[in-house]
Structure formats: structure tokens, C-alpha cells
Amino acid sequence: MTAFLYTLLGALIVLALVLLRQRRFGFLGQSPADYADDTGTRFDLRTHLNGPLICEGVIYGPTGRVTSRFVGEFEARWDGNQGVMDEHFRYESGAEQHRQWKLTLGNDGRIRATAPDVVGEGEGQQSGPSVRLRYRIRLPEDAGGHVLDTVDWMYLAPNGTIVNRSQFRKFGITVAELVATMRRKEAA
């Protein structure tokens, strides 16, 4: 019995260390404060997510393999600190998806965001060359209708391109990850 308890205790300690590592040092361990002192170009939603944009990306499933590729065309517009971003995604499967974000930017860089498939209200923060947005998203019924906890990090590259990394979790377990770029759409 004692050997079993030591084995169980050891397994619990390892699990606790893995969870601590993920929360403290992994993707979720980032904080807007980590980027506040960056002296480079500052990310301003009203400037960098404005007008027509192209988004190109991939979605990784729970095994780490690419499960989907997409191209999105966005149109963002601002009236003071109130913004609307219309997104139209085309996936390699032929599926299409539309979403409209309504964004409110506070004078302190805080962000409030809503969309039809977002449960409640998302919250975020601009900080230095980065933006973090957290929200709960409801998947379409044909994808199970699950509600996933989502963390988006967007990083402004020196040339103005935005690199977006998002993780989607259910019960604290990563079930998908998205990596995409967003850039201004050139006039046709």
C-alpha cells in the first residue's frame, strides 16, 4: 500500500509541475505587462486593425497537426474608440465563415469585444507591440457546438504585419491552436 501511495503522490507532483509550467512559463504565462516597456512600434487597434486586411493561417488540432488552412478578408472601421471588424474566412475545405466583431477601446488600452459566436464579452489589453484578447467562443453545431476558452495574442512585426497566435481550451486542455498573419490588403 505504501508503494502505491508514493507512486500516486509522485504522479500528482509531476502533474502539478506540468500544470504550473504551462500556466507560468508557457503560452498562458504571458502578460500584457511583459511587453509594456518595449520601445518599438506600439500596437494601436485603430491604426493597425483598420481598413481592408488579408489574414492567412492554419489551425492545429489537439495532436499538433494542421487540421485546417484558411484565408480571411477583413474590413475594419473605427469611430473614435468604437470599432467594427467584419471577417470573411474561406477554408481549404470550401467552407466559409462570417463574423462581425464589435470592439470598444478604453483610453487605458483595455479592449471589450463581442461577436455573435462569443459567449458574453471578450476582454483584452493593448501593451507595447502586443494585444491580448480572452473570450469564450461557441463552435458551430457541425463542429460539436462546444464552448472553448480562447486566448489570442497578436504581435506587431516591424513591417506592420500582425502575427496572431491563439489557443483554444476545453476544461483547461488545449484542443486547438491557430497561427495567422494579418496585413493590409493592397488596392486592386
JSON list of C-alpha atoms in Angstrom, two decimals:
[
{"chain": "A", "resi": 1, "resn": "MET", "atom": "CA", "xyz": [0.00, 0.00, 0.00]},
{"chain": "A", "resi": 2, "resn": "THR", "atom": "CA", "xyz": [2.82, 2.42, 0.83]},
{"chain": "A", "resi": 3, "resn": "ALA", "atom": "CA", "xyz": [4.45, 1.95, -2.59]},
{"chain": "A", "resi": 4, "resn": "PHE", "atom": "CA", "xyz": [1.11, 2.72, -4.25]},
{"chain": "A", "resi": 5, "resn": "LEU", "atom": "CA", "xyz": [0.74, 5.94, -2.24]},
{"chain": "A", "resi": 6, "resn": "TYR", "atom": "CA", "xyz": [4.28, 7.04, -3.12]},
{"chain": "A", "resi": 7, "resn": "THR", "atom": "CA", "xyz": [3.59, 6.34, -6.81]},
{"chain": "A", "resi": 8, "resn": "LEU", "atom": "CA", "xyz": [0.31, 8.25, -6.64]},
{"chain": "A", "resi": 9, "resn": "LEU", "atom": "CA", "xyz": [1.95, 11.14, -4.81]},
{"chain": "A", "resi": 10, "resn": "GLY", "atom": "CA", "xyz": [4.78, 11.21, -7.38]},
{"chain": "A", "resi": 11, "resn": "ALA", "atom": "CA", "xyz": [2.28, 11.27, -10.24]},
{"chain": "A", "resi": 12, "resn": "LEU", "atom": "CA", "xyz": [0.35, 14.13, -8.63]},
{"chain": "A", "resi": 13, "resn": "ILE", "atom": "CA", "xyz": [3.55, 16.11, -8.11]},
{"chain": "A", "resi": 14, "resn": "VAL", "atom": "CA", "xyz": [4.55, 15.62, -11.76]},
{"chain": "A", "resi": 15, "resn": "LEU", "atom": "CA", "xyz": [1.06, 16.67, -12.91]},
{"chain": "A", "resi": 16, "resn": "ALA", "atom": "CA", "xyz": [1.19, 19.76, -10.68]},
{"chain": "A", "resi": 17, "resn": "LEU", "atom": "CA", "xyz": [4.62, 20.71, -12.06]},
{"chain": "A", "resi": 18, "resn": "VAL", "atom": "CA", "xyz": [3.42, 20.29, -15.66]},
{"chain": "A", "resi": 19, "resn": "LEU", "atom": "CA", "xyz": [0.37, 22.47, -15.00]},
{"chain": "A", "resi": 20, "resn": "LEU", "atom": "CA", "xyz": [2.48, 25.07, -13.18]},
{"chain": "A", "resi": 21, "resn": "ARG", "atom": "CA", "xyz": [4.94, 25.16, -16.10]},
{"chain": "A", "resi": 22, "resn": "GLN", "atom": "CA", "xyz": [2.11, 25.69, -18.59]},
{"chain": "A", "resi": 23, "resn": "ARG", "atom": "CA", "xyz": [0.50, 28.44, -16.53]},
{"chain": "A", "resi": 24, "resn": "ARG", "atom": "CA", "xyz": [3.71, 30.20, -15.51]},
{"chain": "A", "resi": 25, "resn": "PHE", "atom": "CA", "xyz": [6.12, 29.70, -18.41]},
{"chain": "A", "resi": 26, "resn": "GLY", "atom": "CA", "xyz": [4.04, 28.64, -21.41]},
{"chain": "A", "resi": 27, "resn": "PHE", "atom": "CA", "xyz": [1.71, 30.49, -23.75]},
{"chain": "A", "resi": 28, "resn": "LEU", "atom": "CA", "xyz": [-0.73, 31.28, -20.94]},
{"chain": "A", "resi": 29, "resn": "GLY", "atom": "CA", "xyz": [2.08, 32.60, -18.75]},
{"chain": "A", "resi": 30, "resn": "GLN", "atom": "CA", "xyz": [2.39, 35.75, -20.87]},
{"chain": "A", "resi": 31, "resn": "SER", "atom": "CA", "xyz": [1.04, 39.00, -19.53]},
{"chain": "A", "resi": 32, "resn": "PRO", "atom": "CA", "xyz": [0.50, 42.37, -21.21]},
{"chain": "A", "resi": 33, "resn": "ALA", "atom": "CA", "xyz": [3.00, 43.75, -18.67]},
{"chain": "A", "resi": 34, "resn": "ASP", "atom": "CA", "xyz": [5.68, 41.58, -20.33]},
{"chain": "A", "resi": 35, "resn": "TYR", "atom": "CA", "xyz": [5.50, 43.88, -23.38]},
{"chain": "A", "resi": 36, "resn": "ALA", "atom": "CA", "xyz": [4.71, 47.26, -21.78]},
{"chain": "A", "resi": 37, "resn": "ASP", "atom": "CA", "xyz": [8.31, 48.53, -21.79]},
{"chain": "A", "resi": 38, "resn": "ASP", "atom": "CA", "xyz": [9.04, 47.58, -25.40]},
{"chain": "A", "resi": 39, "resn": "THR", "atom": "CA", "xyz": [10.38, 50.70, -27.13]},
{"chain": "A", "resi": 40, "resn": "GLY", "atom": "CA", "xyz": [9.41, 49.64, -30.66]},
{"chain": "A", "resi": 41, "resn": "THR", "atom": "CA", "xyz": [6.24, 50.49, -32.54]},
{"chain": "A", "resi": 42, "resn": "ARG", "atom": "CA", "xyz": [3.18, 50.37, -30.30]},
{"chain": "A", "resi": 43, "resn": "PHE", "atom": "CA", "xyz": [0.17, 48.31, -31.38]},
{"chain": "A", "resi": 44, "resn": "ASP", "atom": "CA", "xyz": [-2.90, 50.53, -31.76]},
{"chain": "A", "resi": 45, "resn": "LEU", "atom": "CA", "xyz": [-6.03, 48.70, -32.87]},
{"chain": "A", "resi": 46, "resn": "ARG", "atom": "CA", "xyz": [-7.40, 51.85, -34.52]},
{"chain": "A", "resi": 47, "resn": "THR", "atom": "CA", "xyz": [-4.30, 52.10, -36.72]},
{"chain": "A", "resi": 48, "resn": "HIS", "atom": "CA", "xyz": [-3.18, 48.51, -37.28]},
{"chain": "A", "resi": 49, "resn": "LEU", "atom": "CA", "xyz": [-6.60, 46.85, -37.50]},
{"chain": "A", "resi": 50, "resn": "ASN", "atom": "CA", "xyz": [-8.18, 49.40, -39.79]},
{"chain": "A", "resi": 51, "resn": "GLY", "atom": "CA", "xyz": [-9.36, 49.24, -43.38]},
{"chain": "A", "resi": 52, "resn": "PRO", "atom": "CA", "xyz": [-9.14, 46.18, -45.62]},
{"chain": "A", "resi": 53, "resn": "LEU", "atom": "CA", "xyz": [-6.91, 43.37, -44.32]},
{"chain": "A", "resi": 54, "resn": "ILE", "atom": "CA", "xyz": [-5.84, 39.92, -45.51]},
{"chain": "A", "resi": 55, "resn": "CYS", "atom": "CA", "xyz": [-5.45, 37.12, -42.97]},
{"chain": "A", "resi": 56, "resn": "GLU", "atom": "CA", "xyz": [-3.72, 33.82, -43.78]},
{"chain": "A", "resi": 57, "resn": "GLY", "atom": "CA", "xyz": [-3.37, 30.99, -41.33]},
{"chain": "A", "resi": 58, "resn": "VAL", "atom": "CA", "xyz": [-3.54, 27.43, -40.15]},
{"chain": "A", "resi": 59, "resn": "ILE", "atom": "CA", "xyz": [-5.36, 25.64, -37.34]},
{"chain": "A", "resi": 60, "resn": "TYR", "atom": "CA", "xyz": [-3.66, 22.84, -35.43]},
{"chain": "A", "resi": 61, "resn": "GLY", "atom": "CA", "xyz": [-5.71, 20.10, -33.78]},
{"chain": "A", "resi": 62, "resn": "PRO", "atom": "CA", "xyz": [-5.05, 18.50, -30.38]},
{"chain": "A", "resi": 63, "resn": "THR", "atom": "CA", "xyz": [-2.31, 16.25, -31.82]},
{"chain": "A", "resi": 64, "resn": "GLY", "atom": "CA", "xyz": [-0.33, 19.25, -33.10]},
{"chain": "A", "resi": 65, "resn": "ARG", "atom": "CA", "xyz": [-1.02, 18.51, -36.76]},
{"chain": "A", "resi": 66, "resn": "VAL", "atom": "CA", "xyz": [-2.56, 21.05, -39.14]},
{"chain": "A", "resi": 67, "resn": "THR", "atom": "CA", "xyz": [-6.28, 20.34, -39.44]},
{"chain": "A", "resi": 68, "resn": "SER", "atom": "CA", "xyz": [-7.31, 23.36, -41.49]},
{"chain": "A", "resi": 69, "resn": "ARG", "atom": "CA", "xyz": [-5.91, 26.20, -43.58]},
{"chain": "A", "resi": 70, "resn": "PHE", "atom": "CA", "xyz": [-7.71, 29.43, -44.35]},
{"chain": "A", "resi": 71, "resn": "VAL", "atom": "CA", "xyz": [-7.61, 32.88, -45.92]},
{"chain": "A", "resi": 72, "resn": "GLY", "atom": "CA", "xyz": [-9.66, 35.70, -44.47]},
{"chain": "A", "resi": 73, "resn": "GLU", "atom": "CA", "xyz": [-10.65, 39.08, -45.80]},
{"chain": "A", "resi": 74, "resn": "PHE", "atom": "CA", "xyz": [-11.36, 41.63, -43.09]},
{"chain": "A", "resi": 75, "resn": "GLU", "atom": "CA", "xyz": [-12.78, 45.13, -43.18]},
{"chain": "A", "resi": 76, "resn": "ALA", "atom": "CA", "xyz": [-12.27, 47.16, -40.02]},
{"chain": "A", "resi": 77, "resn": "ARG", "atom": "CA", "xyz": [-13.52, 50.67, -39.34]},
{"chain": "A", "resi": 78, "resn": "TRP", "atom": "CA", "xyz": [-13.36, 52.94, -36.32]},
{"chain": "A", "resi": 79, "resn": "ASP", "atom": "CA", "xyz": [-15.36, 55.86, -35.00]},
{"chain": "A", "resi": 80, "resn": "GLY", "atom": "CA", "xyz": [-13.26, 57.16, -32.13]},
{"chain": "A", "resi": 81, "resn": "ASN", "atom": "CA", "xyz": [-12.81, 54.26, -29.72]},
{"chain": "A", "resi": 82, "resn": "GLN", "atom": "CA", "xyz": [-15.66, 52.19, -31.20]},
{"chain": "A", "resi": 83, "resn": "GLY", "atom": "CA", "xyz": [-14.75, 49.71, -33.93]},
{"chain": "A", "resi": 84, "resn": "VAL", "atom": "CA", "xyz": [-16.37, 47.09, -36.12]},
{"chain": "A", "resi": 85, "resn": "MET", "atom": "CA", "xyz": [-14.39, 44.37, -37.87]},
{"chain": "A", "resi": 86, "resn": "ASP", "atom": "CA", "xyz": [-16.13, 42.20, -40.45]},
{"chain": "A", "resi": 87, "resn": "GLU", "atom": "CA", "xyz": [-14.35, 38.90, -41.14]},
{"chain": "A", "resi": 88, "resn": "HIS", "atom": "CA", "xyz": [-14.95, 36.54, -44.07]},
{"chain": "A", "resi": 89, "resn": "PHE", "atom": "CA", "xyz": [-12.99, 33.27, -43.93]},
{"chain": "A", "resi": 90, "resn": "ARG", "atom": "CA", "xyz": [-12.55, 30.74, -46.75]},
{"chain": "A", "resi": 91, "resn": "TYR", "atom": "CA", "xyz": [-11.19, 27.34, -45.70]},
{"chain": "A", "resi": 92, "resn": "GLU", "atom": "CA", "xyz": [-9.41, 24.85, -47.95]},
{"chain": "A", "resi": 93, "resn": "SER", "atom": "CA", "xyz": [-12.41, 22.53, -47.47]},
{"chain": "A", "resi": 94, "resn": "GLY", "atom": "CA", "xyz": [-14.58, 25.05, -49.31]},
{"chain": "A", "resi": 95, "resn": "ALA", "atom": "CA", "xyz": [-16.40, 26.11, -46.13]},
{"chain": "A", "resi": 96, "resn": "GLU", "atom": "CA", "xyz": [-16.91, 29.80, -45.46]},
{"chain": "A", "resi": 97, "resn": "GLN", "atom": "CA", "xyz": [-17.44, 31.65, -42.21]},
{"chain": "A", "resi": 98, "resn": "HIS", "atom": "CA", "xyz": [-18.52, 35.20, -41.41]},
{"chain": "A", "resi": 99, "resn": "ARG", "atom": "CA", "xyz": [-18.06, 37.01, -38.11]},
{"chain": "A", "resi": 100, "resn": "GLN", "atom": "CA", "xyz": [-18.52, 40.61, -37.05]},
{"chain": "A", "resi": 101, "resn": "TRP", "atom": "CA", "xyz": [-16.58, 41.87, -34.03]},
{"chain": "A", "resi": 102, "resn": "LYS", "atom": "CA", "xyz": [-17.72, 44.97, -32.17]},
{"chain": "A", "resi": 103, "resn": "LEU", "atom": "CA", "xyz": [-14.78, 46.49, -30.33]},
{"chain": "A", "resi": 104, "resn": "THR", "atom": "CA", "xyz": [-14.51, 49.16, -27.67]},
{"chain": "A", "resi": 105, "resn": "LEU", "atom": "CA", "xyz": [-11.09, 50.54, -26.83]},
{"chain": "A", "resi": 106, "resn": "GLY", "atom": "CA", "xyz": [-10.61, 52.25, -23.47]},
{"chain": "A", "resi": 107, "resn": "ASN", "atom": "CA", "xyz": [-8.23, 55.18, -23.03]},
{"chain": "A", "resi": 108, "resn": "ASP", "atom": "CA", "xyz": [-6.05, 52.86, -20.91]},
{"chain": "A", "resi": 109, "resn": "GLY", "atom": "CA", "xyz": [-5.69, 50.33, -23.76]},
{"chain": "A", "resi": 110, "resn": "ARG", "atom": "CA", "xyz": [-8.30, 47.91, -22.41]},
{"chain": "A", "resi": 111, "resn": "ILE", "atom": "CA", "xyz": [-10.46, 46.23, -25.01]},
{"chain": "A", "resi": 112, "resn": "ARG", "atom": "CA", "xyz": [-14.02, 44.94, -24.85]},
{"chain": "A", "resi": 113, "resn": "ALA", "atom": "CA", "xyz": [-15.15, 42.72, -27.72]},
{"chain": "A", "resi": 114, "resn": "THR", "atom": "CA", "xyz": [-18.35, 40.97, -28.76]},
{"chain": "A", "resi": 115, "resn": "ALA", "atom": "CA", "xyz": [-19.31, 38.78, -31.71]},
{"chain": "A", "resi": 116, "resn": "PRO", "atom": "CA", "xyz": [-22.30, 36.52, -32.39]},
{"chain": "A", "resi": 117, "resn": "ASP", "atom": "CA", "xyz": [-20.35, 33.32, -31.58]},
{"chain": "A", "resi": 118, "resn": "VAL", "atom": "CA", "xyz": [-18.65, 34.80, -28.50]},
{"chain": "A", "resi": 119, "resn": "VAL", "atom": "CA", "xyz": [-20.31, 33.89, -25.21]},
{"chain": "A", "resi": 120, "resn": "GLY", "atom": "CA", "xyz": [-20.59, 37.07, -23.14]},
{"chain": "A", "resi": 121, "resn": "GLU", "atom": "CA", "xyz": [-17.94, 39.69, -23.70]},
{"chain": "A", "resi": 122, "resn": "GLY", "atom": "CA", "xyz": [-14.28, 39.28, -24.52]},
{"chain": "A", "resi": 123, "resn": "GLU", "atom": "CA", "xyz": [-11.70, 41.36, -22.70]},
{"chain": "A", "resi": 124, "resn": "GLY", "atom": "CA", "xyz": [-8.26, 42.40, -23.75]},
{"chain": "A", "resi": 125, "resn": "GLN", "atom": "CA", "xyz": [-5.37, 44.78, -23.39]},
{"chain": "A", "resi": 126, "resn": "GLN", "atom": "CA", "xyz": [-3.04, 46.62, -25.78]},
{"chain": "A", "resi": 127, "resn": "SER", "atom": "CA", "xyz": [0.51, 46.72, -24.43]},
{"chain": "A", "resi": 128, "resn": "GLY", "atom": "CA", "xyz": [3.59, 47.79, -26.35]},
{"chain": "A", "resi": 129, "resn": "PRO", "atom": "CA", "xyz": [3.70, 45.90, -29.68]},
{"chain": "A", "resi": 130, "resn": "SER", "atom": "CA", "xyz": [1.13, 43.33, -28.50]},
{"chain": "A", "resi": 131, "resn": "VAL", "atom": "CA", "xyz": [-2.56, 42.76, -27.88]},
{"chain": "A", "resi": 132, "resn": "ARG", "atom": "CA", "xyz": [-4.08, 40.02, -25.74]},
{"chain": "A", "resi": 133, "resn": "LEU", "atom": "CA", "xyz": [-7.75, 39.13, -26.06]},
{"chain": "A", "resi": 134, "resn": "ARG", "atom": "CA", "xyz": [-9.55, 36.49, -23.96]},
{"chain": "A", "resi": 135, "resn": "TYR", "atom": "CA", "xyz": [-13.05, 35.22, -24.68]},
{"chain": "A", "resi": 136, "resn": "ARG", "atom": "CA", "xyz": [-15.26, 32.15, -24.84]},
{"chain": "A", "resi": 137, "resn": "ILE", "atom": "CA", "xyz": [-16.27, 31.06, -28.33]},
{"chain": "A", "resi": 138, "resn": "ARG", "atom": "CA", "xyz": [-19.08, 28.71, -29.31]},
{"chain": "A", "resi": 139, "resn": "LEU", "atom": "CA", "xyz": [-18.20, 26.41, -32.20]},
{"chain": "A", "resi": 140, "resn": "PRO", "atom": "CA", "xyz": [-20.79, 25.83, -34.94]},
{"chain": "A", "resi": 141, "resn": "GLU", "atom": "CA", "xyz": [-23.12, 22.86, -34.42]},
{"chain": "A", "resi": 142, "resn": "ASP", "atom": "CA", "xyz": [-21.44, 20.92, -37.25]},
{"chain": "A", "resi": 143, "resn": "ALA", "atom": "CA", "xyz": [-18.22, 21.17, -35.19]},
{"chain": "A", "resi": 144, "resn": "GLY", "atom": "CA", "xyz": [-19.91, 20.00, -32.00]},
{"chain": "A", "resi": 145, "resn": "GLY", "atom": "CA", "xyz": [-21.24, 23.30, -30.63]},
{"chain": "A", "resi": 146, "resn": "HIS", "atom": "CA", "xyz": [-18.65, 23.24, -27.83]},
{"chain": "A", "resi": 147, "resn": "VAL", "atom": "CA", "xyz": [-17.76, 26.41, -25.93]},
{"chain": "A", "resi": 148, "resn": "LEU", "atom": "CA", "xyz": [-13.98, 26.92, -25.81]},
{"chain": "A", "resi": 149, "resn": "ASP", "atom": "CA", "xyz": [-11.90, 29.25, -23.68]},
{"chain": "A", "resi": 150, "resn": "THR", "atom": "CA", "xyz": [-9.78, 31.28, -26.09]},
{"chain": "A", "resi": 151, "resn": "VAL", "atom": "CA", "xyz": [-6.66, 33.39, -25.67]},
{"chain": "A", "resi": 152, "resn": "ASP", "atom": "CA", "xyz": [-5.48, 35.43, -28.67]},
{"chain": "A", "resi": 153, "resn": "TRP", "atom": "CA", "xyz": [-2.10, 37.13, -28.72]},
{"chain": "A", "resi": 154, "resn": "MET", "atom": "CA", "xyz": [-1.34, 39.48, -31.60]},
{"chain": "A", "resi": 155, "resn": "TYR", "atom": "CA", "xyz": [2.19, 40.80, -32.08]},
{"chain": "A", "resi": 156, "resn": "LEU", "atom": "CA", "xyz": [3.08, 43.70, -34.35]},
{"chain": "A", "resi": 157, "resn": "ALA", "atom": "CA", "xyz": [6.05, 42.96, -36.62]},
{"chain": "A", "resi": 158, "resn": "PRO", "atom": "CA", "xyz": [8.36, 45.85, -37.61]},
{"chain": "A", "resi": 159, "resn": "ASN", "atom": "CA", "xyz": [6.84, 45.98, -41.14]},
{"chain": "A", "resi": 160, "resn": "GLY", "atom": "CA", "xyz": [3.26, 46.36, -39.80]},
{"chain": "A", "resi": 161, "resn": "THR", "atom": "CA", "xyz": [2.25, 42.72, -40.28]},
{"chain": "A", "resi": 162, "resn": "ILE", "atom": "CA", "xyz": [0.37, 41.29, -37.32]},
{"chain": "A", "resi": 163, "resn": "VAL", "atom": "CA", "xyz": [1.26, 37.76, -36.18]},
{"chain": "A", "resi": 164, "resn": "ASN", "atom": "CA", "xyz": [-1.63, 36.11, -34.34]},
{"chain": "A", "resi": 165, "resn": "ARG", "atom": "CA", "xyz": [-1.37, 33.03, -32.12]},
{"chain": "A", "resi": 166, "resn": "SER", "atom": "CA", "xyz": [-4.49, 31.70, -30.43]},
{"chain": "A", "resi": 167, "resn": "GLN", "atom": "CA", "xyz": [-5.12, 28.73, -28.18]},
{"chain": "A", "resi": 168, "resn": "PHE", "atom": "CA", "xyz": [-8.50, 27.14, -27.63]},
{"chain": "A", "resi": 169, "resn": "ARG", "atom": "CA", "xyz": [-9.10, 25.12, -24.46]},
{"chain": "A", "resi": 170, "resn": "LYS", "atom": "CA", "xyz": [-11.79, 22.90, -23.04]},
{"chain": "A", "resi": 171, "resn": "PHE", "atom": "CA", "xyz": [-11.55, 22.02, -19.34]},
{"chain": "A", "resi": 172, "resn": "GLY", "atom": "CA", "xyz": [-8.06, 23.60, -19.35]},
{"chain": "A", "resi": 173, "resn": "ILE", "atom": "CA", "xyz": [-6.79, 21.25, -22.08]},
{"chain": "A", "resi": 174, "resn": "THR", "atom": "CA", "xyz": [-5.58, 22.74, -25.38]},
{"chain": "A", "resi": 175, "resn": "VAL", "atom": "CA", "xyz": [-7.79, 21.35, -28.14]},
{"chain": "A", "resi": 176, "resn": "ALA", "atom": "CA", "xyz": [-6.69, 23.63, -30.99]},
{"chain": "A", "resi": 177, "resn": "GLU", "atom": "CA", "xyz": [-4.23, 26.35, -31.85]},
{"chain": "A", "resi": 178, "resn": "LEU", "atom": "CA", "xyz": [-4.34, 28.96, -34.60]},
{"chain": "A", "resi": 179, "resn": "VAL", "atom": "CA", "xyz": [-1.39, 30.77, -36.14]},
{"chain": "A", "resi": 180, "resn": "ALA", "atom": "CA", "xyz": [-2.08, 33.50, -38.69]},
{"chain": "A", "resi": 181, "resn": "THR", "atom": "CA", "xyz": [-0.76, 36.72, -40.16]},
{"chain": "A", "resi": 182, "resn": "MET", "atom": "CA", "xyz": [-2.79, 39.85, -40.86]},
{"chain": "A", "resi": 183, "resn": "ARG", "atom": "CA", "xyz": [-1.65, 42.59, -43.19]},
{"chain": "A", "resi": 184, "resn": "ARG", "atom": "CA", "xyz": [-3.09, 45.47, -45.12]},
{"chain": "A", "resi": 185, "resn": "LYS", "atom": "CA", "xyz": [-4.78, 44.45, -48.36]},
{"chain": "A", "resi": 186, "resn": "GLU", "atom": "CA", "xyz": [-3.20, 46.13, -51.35]},
{"chain": "A", "resi": 187, "resn": "ALA", "atom": "CA", "xyz": [-5.56, 48.12, -53.56]},
{"chain": "A", "resi": 188, "resn": "ALA", "atom": "CA", "xyz": [-6.62, 46.21, -56.68]}
]
